[in-house]
XYZ file of C-alpha atoms in Angstrom:
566
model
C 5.512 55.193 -26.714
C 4.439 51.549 -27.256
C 6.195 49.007 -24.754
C 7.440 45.829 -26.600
C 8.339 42.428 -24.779
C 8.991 39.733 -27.322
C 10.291 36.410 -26.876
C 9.736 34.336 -29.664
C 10.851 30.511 -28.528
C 11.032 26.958 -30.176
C 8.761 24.638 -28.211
C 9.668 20.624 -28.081
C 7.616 17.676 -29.846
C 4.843 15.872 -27.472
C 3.329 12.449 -28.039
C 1.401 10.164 -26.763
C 3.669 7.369 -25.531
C 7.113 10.061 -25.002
C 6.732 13.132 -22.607
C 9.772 15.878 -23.306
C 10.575 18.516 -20.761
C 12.853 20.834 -19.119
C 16.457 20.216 -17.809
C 18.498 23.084 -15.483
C 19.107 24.422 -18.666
C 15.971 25.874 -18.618
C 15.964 28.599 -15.649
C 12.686 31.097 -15.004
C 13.511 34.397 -15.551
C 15.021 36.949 -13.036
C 13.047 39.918 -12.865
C 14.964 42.629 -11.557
C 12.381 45.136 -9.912
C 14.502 48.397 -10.973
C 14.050 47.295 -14.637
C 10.575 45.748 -15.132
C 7.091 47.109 -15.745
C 4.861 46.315 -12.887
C 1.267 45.595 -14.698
C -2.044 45.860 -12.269
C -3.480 42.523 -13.099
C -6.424 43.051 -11.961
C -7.958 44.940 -14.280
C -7.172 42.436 -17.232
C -9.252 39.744 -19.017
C -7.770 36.809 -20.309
C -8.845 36.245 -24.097
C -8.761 33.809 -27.256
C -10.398 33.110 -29.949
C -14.748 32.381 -30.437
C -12.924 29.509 -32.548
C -9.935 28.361 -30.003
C -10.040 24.539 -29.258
C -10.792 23.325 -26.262
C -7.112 22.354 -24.763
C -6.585 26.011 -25.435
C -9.317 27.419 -23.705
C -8.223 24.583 -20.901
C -4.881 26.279 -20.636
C -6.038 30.064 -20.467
C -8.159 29.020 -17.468
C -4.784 27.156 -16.098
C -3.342 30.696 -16.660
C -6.016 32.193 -14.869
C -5.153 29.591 -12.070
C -1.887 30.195 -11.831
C -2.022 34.083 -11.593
C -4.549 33.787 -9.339
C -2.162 31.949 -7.207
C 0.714 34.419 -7.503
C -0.801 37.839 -7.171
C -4.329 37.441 -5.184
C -6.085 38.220 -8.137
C -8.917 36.043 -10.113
C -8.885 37.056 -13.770
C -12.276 36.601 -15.987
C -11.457 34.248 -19.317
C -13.697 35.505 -22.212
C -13.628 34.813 -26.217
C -12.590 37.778 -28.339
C -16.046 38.316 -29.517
C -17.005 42.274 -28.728
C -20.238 44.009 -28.438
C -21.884 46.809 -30.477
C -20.235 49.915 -29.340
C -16.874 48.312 -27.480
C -13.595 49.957 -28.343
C -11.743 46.698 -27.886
C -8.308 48.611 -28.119
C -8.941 50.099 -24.910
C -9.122 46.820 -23.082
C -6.480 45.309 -21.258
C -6.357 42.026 -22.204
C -4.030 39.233 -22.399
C -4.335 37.390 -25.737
C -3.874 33.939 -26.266
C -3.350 33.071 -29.286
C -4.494 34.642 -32.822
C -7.570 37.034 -31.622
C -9.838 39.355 -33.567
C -7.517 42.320 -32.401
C -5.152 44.354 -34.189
C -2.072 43.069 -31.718
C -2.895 39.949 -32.539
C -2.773 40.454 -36.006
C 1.056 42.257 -35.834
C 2.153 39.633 -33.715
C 0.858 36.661 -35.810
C 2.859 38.942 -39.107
C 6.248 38.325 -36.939
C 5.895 34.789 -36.214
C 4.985 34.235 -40.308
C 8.198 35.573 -40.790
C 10.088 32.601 -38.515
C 10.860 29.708 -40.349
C 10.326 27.554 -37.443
C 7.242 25.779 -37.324
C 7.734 25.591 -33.352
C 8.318 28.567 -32.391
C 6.143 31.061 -30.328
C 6.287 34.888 -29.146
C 5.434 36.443 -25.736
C 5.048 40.436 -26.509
C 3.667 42.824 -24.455
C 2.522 45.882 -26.779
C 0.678 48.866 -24.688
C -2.037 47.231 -22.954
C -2.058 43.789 -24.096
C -0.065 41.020 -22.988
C 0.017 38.610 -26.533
C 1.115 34.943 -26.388
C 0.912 33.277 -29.475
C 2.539 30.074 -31.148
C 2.668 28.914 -34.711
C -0.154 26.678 -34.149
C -2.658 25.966 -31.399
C -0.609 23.067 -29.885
C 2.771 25.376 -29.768
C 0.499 28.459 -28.060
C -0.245 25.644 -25.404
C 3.530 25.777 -25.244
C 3.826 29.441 -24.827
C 1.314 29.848 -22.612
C 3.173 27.503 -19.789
C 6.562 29.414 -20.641
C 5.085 32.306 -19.600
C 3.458 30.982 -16.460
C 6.840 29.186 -15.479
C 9.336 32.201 -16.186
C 6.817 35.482 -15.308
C 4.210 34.089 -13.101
C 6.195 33.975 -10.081
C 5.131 32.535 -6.791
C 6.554 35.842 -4.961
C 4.908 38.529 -7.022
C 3.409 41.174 -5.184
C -0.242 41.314 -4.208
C -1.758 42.112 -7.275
C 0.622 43.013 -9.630
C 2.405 41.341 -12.292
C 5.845 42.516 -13.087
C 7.028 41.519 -16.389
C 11.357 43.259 -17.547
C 11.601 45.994 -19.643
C 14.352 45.227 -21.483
C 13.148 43.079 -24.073
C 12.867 44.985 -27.272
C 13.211 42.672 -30.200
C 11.527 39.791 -31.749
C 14.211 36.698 -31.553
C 14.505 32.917 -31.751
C 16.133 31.235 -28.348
C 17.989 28.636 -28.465
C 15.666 25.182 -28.104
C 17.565 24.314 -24.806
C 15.898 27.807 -22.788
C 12.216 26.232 -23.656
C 10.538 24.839 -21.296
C 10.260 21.277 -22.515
C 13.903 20.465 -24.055
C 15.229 17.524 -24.213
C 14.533 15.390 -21.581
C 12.315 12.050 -22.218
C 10.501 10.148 -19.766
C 9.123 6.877 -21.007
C 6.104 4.974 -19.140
C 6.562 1.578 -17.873
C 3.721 0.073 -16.218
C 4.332 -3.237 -14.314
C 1.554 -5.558 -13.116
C -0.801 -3.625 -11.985
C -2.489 -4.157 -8.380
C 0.561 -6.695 -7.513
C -0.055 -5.969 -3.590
C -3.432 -6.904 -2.073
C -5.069 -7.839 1.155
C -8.189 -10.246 1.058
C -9.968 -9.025 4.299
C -13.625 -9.629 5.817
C -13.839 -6.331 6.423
C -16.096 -4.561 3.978
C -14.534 -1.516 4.712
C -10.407 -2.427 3.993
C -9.992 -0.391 0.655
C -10.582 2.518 2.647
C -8.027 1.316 5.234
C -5.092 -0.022 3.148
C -3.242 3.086 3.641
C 0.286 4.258 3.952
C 1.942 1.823 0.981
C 5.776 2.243 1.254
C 8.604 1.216 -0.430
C 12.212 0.285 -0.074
C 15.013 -1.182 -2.443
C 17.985 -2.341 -1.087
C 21.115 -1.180 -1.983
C 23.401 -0.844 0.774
C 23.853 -5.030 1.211
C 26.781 -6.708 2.158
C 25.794 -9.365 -0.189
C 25.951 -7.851 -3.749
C 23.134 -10.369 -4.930
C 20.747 -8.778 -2.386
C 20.732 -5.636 -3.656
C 17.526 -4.825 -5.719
C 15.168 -6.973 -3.561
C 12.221 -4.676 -2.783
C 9.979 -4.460 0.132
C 6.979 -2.769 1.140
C 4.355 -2.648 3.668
C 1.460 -0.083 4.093
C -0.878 0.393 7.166
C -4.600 -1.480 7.752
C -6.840 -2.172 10.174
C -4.733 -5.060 11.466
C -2.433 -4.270 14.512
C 0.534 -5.381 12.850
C 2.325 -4.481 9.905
C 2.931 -7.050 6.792
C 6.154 -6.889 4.791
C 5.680 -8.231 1.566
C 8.686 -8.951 -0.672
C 9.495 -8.713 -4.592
C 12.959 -10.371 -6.033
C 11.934 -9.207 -9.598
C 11.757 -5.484 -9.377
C 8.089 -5.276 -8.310
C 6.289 -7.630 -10.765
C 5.298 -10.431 -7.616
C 5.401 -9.581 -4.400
C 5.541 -12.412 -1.221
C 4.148 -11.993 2.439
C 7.801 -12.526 4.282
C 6.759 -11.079 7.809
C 4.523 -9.876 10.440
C 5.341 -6.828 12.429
C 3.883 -5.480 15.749
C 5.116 -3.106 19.109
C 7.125 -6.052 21.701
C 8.765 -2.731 23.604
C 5.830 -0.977 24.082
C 3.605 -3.715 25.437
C -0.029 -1.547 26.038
C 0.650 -0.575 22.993
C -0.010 -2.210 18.984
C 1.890 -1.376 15.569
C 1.051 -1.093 12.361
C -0.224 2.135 11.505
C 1.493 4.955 9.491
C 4.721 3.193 8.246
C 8.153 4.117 7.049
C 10.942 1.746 5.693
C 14.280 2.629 5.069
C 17.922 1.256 4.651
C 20.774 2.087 6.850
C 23.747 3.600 4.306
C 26.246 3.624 7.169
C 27.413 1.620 10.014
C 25.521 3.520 13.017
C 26.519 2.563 16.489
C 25.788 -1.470 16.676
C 23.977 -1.308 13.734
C 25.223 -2.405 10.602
C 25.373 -0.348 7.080
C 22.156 -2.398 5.022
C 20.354 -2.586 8.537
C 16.638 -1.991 7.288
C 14.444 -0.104 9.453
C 10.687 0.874 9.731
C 9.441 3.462 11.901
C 5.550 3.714 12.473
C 3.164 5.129 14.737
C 1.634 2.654 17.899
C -1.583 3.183 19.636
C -3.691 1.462 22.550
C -5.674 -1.232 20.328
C -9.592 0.599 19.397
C -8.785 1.132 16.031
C -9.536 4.749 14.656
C -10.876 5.082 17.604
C -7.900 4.325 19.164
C -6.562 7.043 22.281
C -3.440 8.528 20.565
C -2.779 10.738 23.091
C -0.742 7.508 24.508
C 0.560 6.933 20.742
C 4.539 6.573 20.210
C 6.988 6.817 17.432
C 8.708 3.362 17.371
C 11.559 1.678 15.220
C 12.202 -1.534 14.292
C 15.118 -3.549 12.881
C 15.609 -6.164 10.744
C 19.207 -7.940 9.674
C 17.798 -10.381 7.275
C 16.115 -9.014 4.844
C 13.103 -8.287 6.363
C 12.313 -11.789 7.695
C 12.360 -10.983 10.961
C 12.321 -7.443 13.123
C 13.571 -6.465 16.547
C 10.997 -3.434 18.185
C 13.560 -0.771 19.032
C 13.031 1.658 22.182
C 10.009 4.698 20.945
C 11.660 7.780 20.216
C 9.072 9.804 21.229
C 5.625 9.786 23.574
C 2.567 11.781 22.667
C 1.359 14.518 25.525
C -1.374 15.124 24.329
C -4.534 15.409 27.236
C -7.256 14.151 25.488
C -8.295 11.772 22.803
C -6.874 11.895 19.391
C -3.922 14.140 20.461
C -1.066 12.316 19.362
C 2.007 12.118 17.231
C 2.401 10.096 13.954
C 3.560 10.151 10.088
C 7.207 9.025 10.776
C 9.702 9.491 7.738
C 13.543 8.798 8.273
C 16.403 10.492 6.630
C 20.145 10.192 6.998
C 22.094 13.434 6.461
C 25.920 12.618 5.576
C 27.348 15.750 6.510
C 26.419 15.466 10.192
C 26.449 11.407 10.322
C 22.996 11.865 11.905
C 19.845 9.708 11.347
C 16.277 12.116 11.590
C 13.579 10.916 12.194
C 10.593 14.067 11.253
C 6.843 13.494 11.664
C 3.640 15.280 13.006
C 2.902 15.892 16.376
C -0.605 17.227 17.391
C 0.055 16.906 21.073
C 1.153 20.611 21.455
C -1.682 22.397 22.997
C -0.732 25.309 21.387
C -0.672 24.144 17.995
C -3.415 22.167 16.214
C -0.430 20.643 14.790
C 2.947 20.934 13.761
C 6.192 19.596 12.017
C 9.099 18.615 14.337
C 11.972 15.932 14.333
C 14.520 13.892 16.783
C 17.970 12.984 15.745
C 20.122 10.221 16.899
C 23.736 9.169 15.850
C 23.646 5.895 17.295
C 19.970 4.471 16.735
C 19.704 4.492 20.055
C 19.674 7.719 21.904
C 17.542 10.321 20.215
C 18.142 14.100 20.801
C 15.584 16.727 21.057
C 15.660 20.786 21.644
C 17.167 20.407 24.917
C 19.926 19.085 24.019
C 18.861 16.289 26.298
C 18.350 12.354 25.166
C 15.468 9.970 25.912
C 11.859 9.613 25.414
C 10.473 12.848 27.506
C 12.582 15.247 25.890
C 10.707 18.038 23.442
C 11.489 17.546 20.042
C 12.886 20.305 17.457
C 10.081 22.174 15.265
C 10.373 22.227 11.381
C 7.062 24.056 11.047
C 4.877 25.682 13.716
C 2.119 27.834 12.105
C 1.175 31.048 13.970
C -2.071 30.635 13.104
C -2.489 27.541 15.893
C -5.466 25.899 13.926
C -3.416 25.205 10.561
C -2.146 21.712 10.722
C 1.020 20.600 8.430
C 1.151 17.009 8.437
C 2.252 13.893 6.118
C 6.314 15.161 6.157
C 8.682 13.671 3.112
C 11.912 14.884 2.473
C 14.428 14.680 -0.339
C 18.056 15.860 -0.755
C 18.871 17.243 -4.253
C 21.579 17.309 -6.591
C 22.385 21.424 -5.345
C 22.781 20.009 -1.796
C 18.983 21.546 -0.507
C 16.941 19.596 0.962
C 13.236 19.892 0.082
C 10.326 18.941 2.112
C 6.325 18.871 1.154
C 3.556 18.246 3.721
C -0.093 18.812 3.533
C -1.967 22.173 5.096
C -4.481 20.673 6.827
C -7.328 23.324 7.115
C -6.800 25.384 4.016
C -9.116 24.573 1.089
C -8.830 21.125 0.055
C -5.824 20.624 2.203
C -3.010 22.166 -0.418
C 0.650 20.512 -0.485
C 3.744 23.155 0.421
C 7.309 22.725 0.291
C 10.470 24.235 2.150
C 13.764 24.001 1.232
C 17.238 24.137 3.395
C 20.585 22.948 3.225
C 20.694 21.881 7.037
C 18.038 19.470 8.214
C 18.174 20.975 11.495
C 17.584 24.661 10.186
C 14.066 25.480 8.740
C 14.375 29.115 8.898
C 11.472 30.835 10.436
C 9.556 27.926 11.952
C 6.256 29.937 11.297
C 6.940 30.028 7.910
C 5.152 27.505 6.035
C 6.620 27.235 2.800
C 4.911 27.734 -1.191
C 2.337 25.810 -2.599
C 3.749 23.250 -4.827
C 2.127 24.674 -8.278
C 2.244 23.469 -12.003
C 3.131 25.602 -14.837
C -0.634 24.368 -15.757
C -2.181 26.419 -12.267
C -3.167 23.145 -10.941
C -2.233 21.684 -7.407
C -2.954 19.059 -5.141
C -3.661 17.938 -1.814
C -3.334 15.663 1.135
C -0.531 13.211 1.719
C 2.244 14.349 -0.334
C 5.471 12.255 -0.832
C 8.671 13.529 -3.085
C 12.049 12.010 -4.663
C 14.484 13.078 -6.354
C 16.932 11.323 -8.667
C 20.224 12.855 -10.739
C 18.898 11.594 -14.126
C 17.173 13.680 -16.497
C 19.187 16.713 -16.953
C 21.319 18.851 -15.294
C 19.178 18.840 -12.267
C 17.925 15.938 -12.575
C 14.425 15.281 -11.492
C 12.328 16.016 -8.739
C 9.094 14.055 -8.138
C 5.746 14.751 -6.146
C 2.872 12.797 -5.356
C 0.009 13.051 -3.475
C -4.008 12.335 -2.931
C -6.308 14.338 -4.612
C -6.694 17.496 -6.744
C -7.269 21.175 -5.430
C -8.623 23.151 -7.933
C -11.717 20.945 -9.457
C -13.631 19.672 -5.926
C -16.215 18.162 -7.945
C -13.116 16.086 -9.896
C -12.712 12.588 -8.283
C -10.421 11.361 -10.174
C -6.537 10.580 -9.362
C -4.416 13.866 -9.604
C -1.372 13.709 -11.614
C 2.122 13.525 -10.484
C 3.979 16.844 -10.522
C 7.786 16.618 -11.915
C 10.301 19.210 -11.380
C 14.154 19.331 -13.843
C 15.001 22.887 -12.206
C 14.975 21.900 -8.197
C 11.178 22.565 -7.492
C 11.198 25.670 -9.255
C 8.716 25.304 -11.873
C 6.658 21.524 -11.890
C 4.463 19.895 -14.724
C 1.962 17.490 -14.878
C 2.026 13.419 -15.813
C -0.939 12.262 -15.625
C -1.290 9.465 -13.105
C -0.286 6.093 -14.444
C -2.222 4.140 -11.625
C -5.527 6.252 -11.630
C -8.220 5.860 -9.441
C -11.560 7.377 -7.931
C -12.298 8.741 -4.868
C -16.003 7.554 -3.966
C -17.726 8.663 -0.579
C -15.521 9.230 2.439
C -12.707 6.418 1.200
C -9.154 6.788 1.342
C -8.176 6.098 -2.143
C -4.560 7.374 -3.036
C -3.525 8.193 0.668
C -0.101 8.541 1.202
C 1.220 7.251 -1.880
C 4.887 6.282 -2.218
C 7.486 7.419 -5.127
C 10.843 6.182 -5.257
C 13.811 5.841 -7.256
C 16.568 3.136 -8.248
C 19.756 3.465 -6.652
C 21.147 4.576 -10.352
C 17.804 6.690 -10.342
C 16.828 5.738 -13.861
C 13.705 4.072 -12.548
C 10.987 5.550 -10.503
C 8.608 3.806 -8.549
C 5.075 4.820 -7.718
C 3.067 2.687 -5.501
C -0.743 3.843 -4.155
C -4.058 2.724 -2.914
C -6.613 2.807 -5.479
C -10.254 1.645 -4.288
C -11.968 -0.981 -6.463
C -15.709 -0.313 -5.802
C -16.482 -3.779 -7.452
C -14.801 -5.812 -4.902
C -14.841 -4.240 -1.650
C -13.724 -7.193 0.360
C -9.905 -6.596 -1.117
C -7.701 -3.953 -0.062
C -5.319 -3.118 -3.051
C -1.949 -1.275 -3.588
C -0.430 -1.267 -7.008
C 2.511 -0.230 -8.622
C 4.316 1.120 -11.462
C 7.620 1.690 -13.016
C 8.735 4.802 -14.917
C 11.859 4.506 -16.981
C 13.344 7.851 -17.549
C 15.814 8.135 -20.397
C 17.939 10.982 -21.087
């Protein structure tokens, strides 16, 4: 007896200069085991048309990525051309779009009959999986659906498992598509409005780290909204530049080095943040920066003496008090060191964390771990102890000891979880993962490192990742991820996108990246980019490195604006 799945959806308009998608509204699909049709996967070919366009056959090899990713298993992508002698309904295929095969043909007979020029179907019928839209552009659609509510992350090895209990063609309500009605509208401010004029031939490479604050916890109402940034170089000191008109010009206000730690020099591997609360002496709007110091050498400096230090400022960033470290590397030999600071306040606790990498543990490569302190100026590590020497708490600790998690960011969400991406240093390409908790000092297992941060597209990326999230656009509001470079193309140099989530990092898509930029050679191009959002969250701010081969005595970090309007 033939199997039928049908969905038959309305997908939502997509232009050039307005980008719609998905609010909480939109939810994947929970496939209960008991009442679903597991499908072996691997003995299926992904199909369309001798005549499908090329963004179609772009998105069956995205499918092919993303299953690939979820079950183990690489599918082949073929046209629906078949050979003398084939019996084609024997195959097991999934068909995208309108194919030269007879399930194509029933399907396409159903969707004439829909008097919705958006709408698309999903229907398995025996041994063909058959995703089709009304035209190419709304089979695009359909095809991402399907990857976002069947092509689960946690399917088993191999196997697709699709429910059962969809019998009948229907048309869903617009607001369970995919892309329904949020709108995100591009903004670009002046472009490349943070440089460095250096001697050093070699300073794009080394204009790293750009990072971003905007105050909003000020005594002074008027002082809210001034921005500041500051990224790391070659120099031993870090430079905090300024902007009073939300990013468009930007002023060198102050220099910042280690005083406390006198063998040692600053400015490498910063983090700035505002204080929301009064914390011990420290006043709410206090703005901090934590970075990474190092015996001068440069990269070749001895990390294994490096420290994770804080500094204050009261005035706006004009001038900065070095705090005590929080933490001492003990590492034994060169290069062993801690680094990657990023600061988050958790209300519930009244505690200030302070995560970053630590490669010092001999019996991890390296690993995630975090301090705490409720006074800014006793941190607390596993022992319950305080002070310097004490061993700090582990977020993630990979059995296998040569992984290496690194580059930590952390947002808190609208559904009170906390979600955190870092890079996996040592798989391919160096692939960005996320966990999520509603305690920052509760990871789970520790060994446990977390799912791949995927598009509905099958496309990832790697190294340096950074995330926000902000309560506009939809019920979830949105969830944003940058990073370096892509995964799945090695031979593609070019910027990756940024990946957006409306459903809490359940399902992401693509924007392609408003900055851009190449990666030439062995340079540092997009590394450890910054995204941030207004404290109403209706603007996001992405700020990155990108390398201008044509003048390589100036270091550059630009920055956009995104609006997003619901």
């Amino acid at each position: 007896m033939k199997k039928l799945l049908s969905v038959i959806m309305a997908a939502a308009m997509f232009t050039s200069t307005a980008l719609l998608f998905s609010s909480c509204r939109h939810k994947p699909q929970e496939v209960d085991n008991e009442n679903s049709v597991g499908f072996d996967i691997s003995e299926y070919t992904i199909v369309h048309s001798t005549t499908a366009n090329p963004d179609t056959q772009s998105a069956a090899n995205a499918l092919k990525n993303r299953i690939a990713k979820s079950t183990g298993v690489t599918l082949h992508v073929s046209d629906d051309s078949i050979k003398k002698g084939e019996d084609a309904s024997a195959k097991k295929e999934i068909l995208i779009g309108y194919t030269d095969r007879d399930e194509s043909r029933a399907l396409r007979t159903k969707l004439d009959g829909v008097n919705n020029d958006k709408a698309f179907a999903i229907e398995v019928s025996g041994n063909k999986i058959c995703i089709m839209g009304k035209s190419a552009d709304i089979t695009i659609r359909a095809i991402k659906y399907f990857a976002s509510n069947y092509v689960s992350t946690s399917q088993k090895q191999g196997t697709l498992n699709l429910p059962a209990d969809l019998s009948t063609a229907k048309l869903a309500d617009t607001a369970t598509t995919i892309y329904p009605d949020t709108l995100i509208e591009l903004k670009i401010s002046k472009k490349y409005n943070l440089y460095l004029h250096s001697k050093d031939t070699t300073a794009a490479s080394t204009v790293t780290y750009p990072k971003l604050v905007k105050l909003q916890h000020q005594a002074n109402e008027a002082d809210n909204g001034i921005m500041l940034a500051t990224f790391n170089s070659s120099e031993y000191f870090y430079r905090i530049m300024k902007s009073v008109d939300n990013g468009d010009t930007w002023t060198e206000i102050a220099q910042v080095n280690d005083k406390y730690n006198l063998d040692l020099v600053g400015g490498r591997m910063p983090h700035l943040f505002e204080l929301p609360v009064d914390m011990g002496q420290f006043k709410k709007g206090t703005i901090l920066l934590a970075g990474t110091s190092s015996p001068k050498g440069g990269n070749n400096a001895s990390f294994e003496k490096s420290a994770i230090t804080l500094y204050s400022s009261t005035d706006l960033g004009e001038s900065w008090t070095s705090q005590p470290s929080l933490d001492y590397a003990k590492g034994k030999t060169n290069g062993e060191g801690i680094w990657e600071p990023f600061l988050i306040y958790e209300e519930e606790t009244g505690r200030l964390y302070c995560f970053y990498s630590d490669d010092s543990d001999p019996e991890h490569d390296q690993k995630l771990v975090y301090k705490y302190t409720t006074d800014l100026k006793t941190w607390v590590g596993k022992d319950g102890k305080t002070g310097q020497t004490d061993d700090p708490f582990e977020a993630v600790a990979c059995d296998n000891p040569k992984l290496r998690p690194g580059m930590i960011s952390i947002a808190k969400m609208g559904n009170g979880e906390y979600i955190m991406t870092y890079e996996m240093v040592e798989l391919s390409m160096n692939p960005t993962y996320a966990k999520k908790t509603r305690r920052l000092d509760d990871w789970g297992d520790i060994s446990d490192y977390g799912t791949e941060v995927l598009s509905v597209d099958g496309h990832s990326f790697g190294s340096s990742p950074w995330i926000a999230w902000s309560p506009v656009g939809g019920e979830c509001g949105t969830l944003v991820v940058a990073g370096k470079h892509r995964v799945q193309d090695k031979t593609n140099k070019s910027a990756p996108p940024i990946f957006l989530s409306f459903d809490y990092g359940k399902t992401y898509i693509e924007l392609e990246n408003p900055i851009g930029y190449t990666i030439t050679g062995g340079n540092r191009s997009g590394y450890s980019p910054c995204v941030m959002f207004s404290a109403d969250g209706k603007t996001l701010y992405y700020a990155t490195n990108p390398n201008k081969v044509s003048e390589p005595d100036k270091a550059y970090v630009a920055m956009v604006r995104i609006d997003i309007i619901e």
